[in-house]
Tab-separated table of C-alpha atoms in Angstrom:
chain	number	residue	atom	x	y	z
A	1	UNK	CA	91.046	116.064	75.766
A	2	UNK	CA	88.449	113.508	76.828
A	3	UNK	CA	86.315	111.651	74.296
A	4	UNK	CA	83.199	112.473	76.343
A	5	UNK	CA	82.640	116.112	77.334
A	6	UNK	CA	81.402	117.143	80.777
A	7	UNK	CA	81.205	120.599	82.355
A	8	UNK	CA	84.183	121.099	84.695
A	9	UNK	CA	81.977	122.197	87.559
A	10	UNK	CA	78.404	122.594	88.725
A	11	UNK	CA	76.991	123.844	91.994
A	12	UNK	CA	73.757	124.002	93.890
A	13	UNK	CA	72.323	124.738	97.301
A	14	UNK	CA	71.142	122.015	99.645
A	15	UNK	CA	67.766	120.687	98.562
A	16	UNK	CA	68.113	121.887	94.991
A	17	UNK	CA	68.329	119.868	91.776
A	18	UNK	CA	71.392	119.822	89.555
A	19	UNK	CA	72.168	118.084	86.288
A	20	UNK	CA	75.480	117.066	84.779
A	21	UNK	CA	75.711	116.582	81.030
A	22	UNK	CA	77.897	114.150	79.114
A	23	UNK	CA	78.263	114.790	75.403
A	24	UNK	CA	79.699	112.245	73.001
A	25	UNK	CA	79.551	111.493	69.297
A	26	UNK	CA	78.308	109.037	66.716
A	27	UNK	CA	81.045	106.539	67.597
A	28	UNK	CA	80.126	106.235	71.277
A	29	UNK	CA	76.892	107.437	72.906
A	30	UNK	CA	75.292	108.195	69.536
A	31	UNK	CA	76.074	104.673	68.360
A	32	UNK	CA	73.799	103.317	71.049
A	33	UNK	CA	76.407	102.369	73.618
A	34	UNK	CA	75.319	102.531	77.238
A	35	UNK	CA	76.464	105.255	79.607
A	36	UNK	CA	77.496	104.659	83.209
A	37	UNK	CA	78.065	107.257	85.913
A	38	UNK	CA	80.549	107.197	88.802
A	39	UNK	CA	80.872	109.271	91.950
A	40	UNK	CA	84.320	109.892	93.390
A	41	UNK	CA	84.445	111.333	96.889
A	42	UNK	CA	87.699	113.089	97.825
A	43	UNK	CA	90.560	110.665	98.350
A	44	UNK	CA	88.543	107.560	97.495
A	45	UNK	CA	88.038	105.198	94.588
A	46	UNK	CA	85.163	105.870	92.179
A	47	UNK	CA	81.823	104.245	92.930
A	48	UNK	CA	79.300	103.095	90.334
A	49	UNK	CA	76.269	105.376	90.618
A	50	UNK	CA	74.194	104.655	87.500
A	51	UNK	CA	74.652	101.790	85.045
A	52	UNK	CA	73.217	101.264	81.570
A	53	UNK	CA	71.898	104.817	81.309
A	54	UNK	CA	69.149	104.741	83.899
A	55	UNK	CA	69.722	101.967	86.446
A	56	UNK	CA	70.797	102.425	90.058
A	57	UNK	CA	72.860	99.735	91.806
A	58	UNK	CA	71.520	98.544	95.112
A	59	UNK	CA	72.132	101.115	97.831
A	60	UNK	CA	72.219	104.195	95.596
A	61	UNK	CA	69.522	106.683	96.660
A	62	UNK	CA	66.734	107.425	94.196
A	63	UNK	CA	67.805	111.084	94.342
A	64	UNK	CA	70.229	110.073	91.602
A	65	UNK	CA	68.869	109.396	88.120
A	66	UNK	CA	70.259	109.053	84.630
A	67	UNK	CA	68.993	109.608	81.124
A	68	UNK	CA	70.298	109.345	77.589
A	69	UNK	CA	69.226	110.863	74.294
A	70	UNK	CA	71.028	110.992	70.962
A	71	UNK	CA	74.714	111.682	71.511
A	72	UNK	CA	74.316	112.863	75.106
A	73	UNK	CA	73.496	111.621	78.568
A	74	UNK	CA	72.680	113.363	81.822
A	75	UNK	CA	72.913	112.707	85.528
A	76	UNK	CA	70.357	114.426	87.742
A	77	UNK	CA	70.659	114.817	91.489
A	78	UNK	CA	67.628	116.036	93.408
A	79	UNK	CA	67.431	117.096	97.036
A	80	UNK	CA	71.120	118.011	97.108
A	81	UNK	CA	72.955	117.097	100.287
A	82	UNK	CA	76.375	118.162	101.542
A	83	UNK	CA	77.599	114.568	101.183
A	84	UNK	CA	76.957	114.722	97.425
A	85	UNK	CA	79.938	117.045	96.998
A	86	UNK	CA	82.245	114.974	94.818
A	87	UNK	CA	83.582	114.453	91.300
A	88	UNK	CA	81.248	112.743	88.835
A	89	UNK	CA	82.348	110.882	85.700
A	90	UNK	CA	80.406	109.468	82.775
A	91	UNK	CA	81.731	106.438	80.903
A	92	UNK	CA	80.791	104.746	77.648
A	93	UNK	CA	82.307	102.688	74.835
A	94	UNK	CA	83.801	103.846	71.540
A	95	UNK	CA	83.755	101.875	68.302
A	96	UNK	CA	86.450	104.065	66.721
A	97	UNK	CA	88.821	103.080	69.542
A	98	UNK	CA	88.452	99.327	69.104
A	99	UNK	CA	85.785	99.016	71.750
A	100	UNK	CA	87.743	100.925	74.373
A	101	UNK	CA	85.943	102.275	77.391
A	102	UNK	CA	86.017	106.074	77.477
A	103	UNK	CA	85.471	108.489	80.341
A	104	UNK	CA	84.322	112.058	80.492
A	105	UNK	CA	86.709	114.588	81.962
A	106	UNK	CA	84.764	114.723	85.204
A	107	UNK	CA	82.538	117.317	86.862
A	108	UNK	CA	83.180	118.760	90.301
A	109	UNK	CA	79.903	119.222	92.199
A	110	UNK	CA	79.981	121.870	94.906
A	111	UNK	CA	77.157	122.046	97.427
A	112	UNK	CA	76.895	125.692	98.429
B	1	UNK	CA	81.345	90.746	99.058
B	2	UNK	CA	83.879	90.896	96.236
B	3	UNK	CA	86.982	92.926	97.000
B	4	UNK	CA	89.934	93.947	94.867
B	5	UNK	CA	93.414	94.808	96.129
B	6	UNK	CA	96.198	96.313	94.037
B	7	UNK	CA	99.819	95.590	94.867
B	8	UNK	CA	103.165	96.581	93.406
B	9	UNK	CA	106.032	99.061	93.674
B	10	UNK	CA	105.122	102.641	94.457
B	11	UNK	CA	108.213	104.024	92.748
B	12	UNK	CA	109.437	103.173	89.250
B	13	UNK	CA	112.404	104.669	87.418
B	14	UNK	CA	111.951	106.331	84.018
B	15	UNK	CA	112.275	103.928	81.062
B	16	UNK	CA	111.601	100.924	83.291
B	17	UNK	CA	108.493	98.741	83.487
B	18	UNK	CA	105.628	99.331	85.895
B	19	UNK	CA	104.136	96.084	87.203
B	20	UNK	CA	100.965	95.830	89.270
B	21	UNK	CA	98.809	92.934	90.401
B	22	UNK	CA	95.183	92.935	91.472
B	23	UNK	CA	93.906	90.158	93.740
B	24	UNK	CA	90.240	89.208	93.697
B	25	UNK	CA	88.704	87.989	96.949
B	26	UNK	CA	85.192	87.018	97.955
B	27	UNK	CA	84.026	86.065	94.485
B	28	UNK	CA	84.730	84.419	91.156
B	29	UNK	CA	87.154	85.705	88.556
B	30	UNK	CA	85.123	84.094	85.786
B	31	UNK	CA	82.689	85.870	83.481
B	32	UNK	CA	83.869	89.409	84.122
B	33	UNK	CA	86.101	91.952	82.411
B	34	UNK	CA	89.006	92.854	84.710
B	35	UNK	CA	90.041	96.411	84.125
B	36	UNK	CA	92.833	98.850	84.870
B	37	UNK	CA	92.158	102.578	85.160
B	38	UNK	CA	94.543	105.325	86.214
B	39	UNK	CA	94.164	108.855	87.506
B	40	UNK	CA	97.086	111.307	87.216
B	41	UNK	CA	97.390	113.772	90.098
B	42	UNK	CA	94.552	116.308	89.980
B	43	UNK	CA	93.163	114.889	86.746
B	44	UNK	CA	90.371	112.611	85.556
B	45	UNK	CA	90.051	108.886	84.999
B	46	UNK	CA	91.869	107.177	82.136
B	47	UNK	CA	90.926	103.681	80.996
B	48	UNK	CA	94.008	101.561	80.305
B	49	UNK	CA	92.423	98.299	79.207
B	50	UNK	CA	90.814	95.062	80.286
B	51	UNK	CA	91.534	91.381	80.332
B	52	UNK	CA	88.755	88.802	80.255
B	53	UNK	CA	89.086	85.705	82.437
B	54	UNK	CA	89.757	83.691	79.271
B	55	UNK	CA	92.822	85.847	78.577
B	56	UNK	CA	91.464	87.987	75.754
B	57	UNK	CA	92.185	91.678	76.148
B	58	UNK	CA	91.687	95.169	74.761
B	59	UNK	CA	94.005	98.079	75.463
B	60	UNK	CA	93.455	101.792	74.909
B	61	UNK	CA	95.047	102.584	71.530
B	62	UNK	CA	97.424	105.292	72.753
B	63	UNK	CA	98.884	102.902	75.350
B	64	UNK	CA	98.650	99.675	73.382
B	65	UNK	CA	102.332	99.521	72.379
B	66	UNK	CA	103.421	99.639	76.038
B	67	UNK	CA	100.719	97.640	77.856
B	68	UNK	CA	100.507	93.946	78.614
B	69	UNK	CA	97.816	92.393	80.805
B	70	UNK	CA	97.606	88.853	82.082
B	71	UNK	CA	95.300	86.788	84.271
B	72	UNK	CA	95.940	83.867	86.611
B	73	UNK	CA	92.582	82.289	87.390
B	74	UNK	CA	94.078	79.784	89.841
B	75	UNK	CA	95.398	82.610	92.018
B	76	UNK	CA	92.434	84.894	91.246
B	77	UNK	CA	94.819	87.603	90.150
B	78	UNK	CA	95.237	89.786	87.103
B	79	UNK	CA	98.213	91.977	86.267
B	80	UNK	CA	99.303	95.079	84.398
B	81	UNK	CA	102.688	95.766	82.874
B	82	UNK	CA	103.434	99.183	81.401
B	83	UNK	CA	106.817	99.526	79.763
B	84	UNK	CA	109.084	102.502	79.068
B	85	UNK	CA	107.422	104.656	81.699
B	86	UNK	CA	107.878	108.407	81.960
B	87	UNK	CA	106.769	111.007	84.477
B	88	UNK	CA	103.474	111.213	82.578
B	89	UNK	CA	102.661	107.712	83.848
B	90	UNK	CA	102.655	108.917	87.455
B	91	UNK	CA	99.149	108.251	88.720
B	92	UNK	CA	96.887	106.379	91.081
B	93	UNK	CA	96.244	103.020	89.435
B	94	UNK	CA	92.926	101.287	90.079
B	95	UNK	CA	91.790	97.809	89.217
B	96	UNK	CA	88.082	97.259	88.724
B	97	UNK	CA	85.528	94.650	87.718
B	98	UNK	CA	83.208	95.253	84.782
B	99	UNK	CA	80.087	93.182	84.474
B	100	UNK	CA	78.781	91.878	81.155
B	101	UNK	CA	76.053	89.418	80.299
B	102	UNK	CA	74.042	88.634	77.174
B	103	UNK	CA	75.068	91.803	75.349
B	104	UNK	CA	74.485	94.059	78.354
B	105	UNK	CA	77.292	95.968	80.056
B	106	UNK	CA	76.826	96.722	83.736
B	107	UNK	CA	79.614	99.223	84.376
B	108	UNK	CA	82.581	98.928	86.724
B	109	UNK	CA	80.872	97.900	89.920
B	110	UNK	CA	83.793	96.881	92.117
B	111	UNK	CA	86.983	98.905	92.498
B	112	UNK	CA	90.209	98.469	94.365
B	113	UNK	CA	91.312	101.228	96.707
B	114	UNK	CA	93.978	102.338	94.246
B	115	UNK	CA	97.739	102.388	94.470
B	116	UNK	CA	99.937	105.395	93.820
B	117	UNK	CA	102.780	104.883	91.366
B	118	UNK	CA	105.389	107.584	90.970
B	119	UNK	CA	107.835	107.572	88.076
B	120	UNK	CA	111.030	109.234	89.181
B	121	UNK	CA	114.750	108.589	89.261
């Protein structure tokens, strides 16, 4: 059972927009801690996609965007491409776990 | 370009200690949190803990009694030791760098390729 809750799977057709939610609580996202998002392509290490809620590292397409409100955060992907098919994880910090970093359970994105 | 490389045994016997090292190349080991994350087969990411370049550390509470991390700044390496392993510790183990500055966390922006550790007799 992950501290942050994500839907197990989402899907969309090429060109469409999809969102992935990440729900936490008052000890993590709701406490004001930042949320980061990672993309994990099959058989590879995770890659930082969004940091500090809304920021894209250099090289990440602007098709990817992040937002945060209350105890939740979301990752939006517009103009879906086949290469976006991957697992996506949110990550934050939890004050009830001594400042531990916590991950969501991951969401498998399927491009139809 | 900073790169991380994990090294260590791929097979560990139950009840023994898992030991991994991560070598940092192409950049400084100072001023970052150096992190270990694992991913059991077919499952999600699990944060194990971090060690700061000064040697301070935080471990995930459920693993705290079995985890020890250390850092050697002269060799630009940091290490993980996980004692009393069981089959549940079988996973791909990643090392990663987490950026932090002036109260702002920047996420884990550099990852190693991961190393598979199997716990089996």
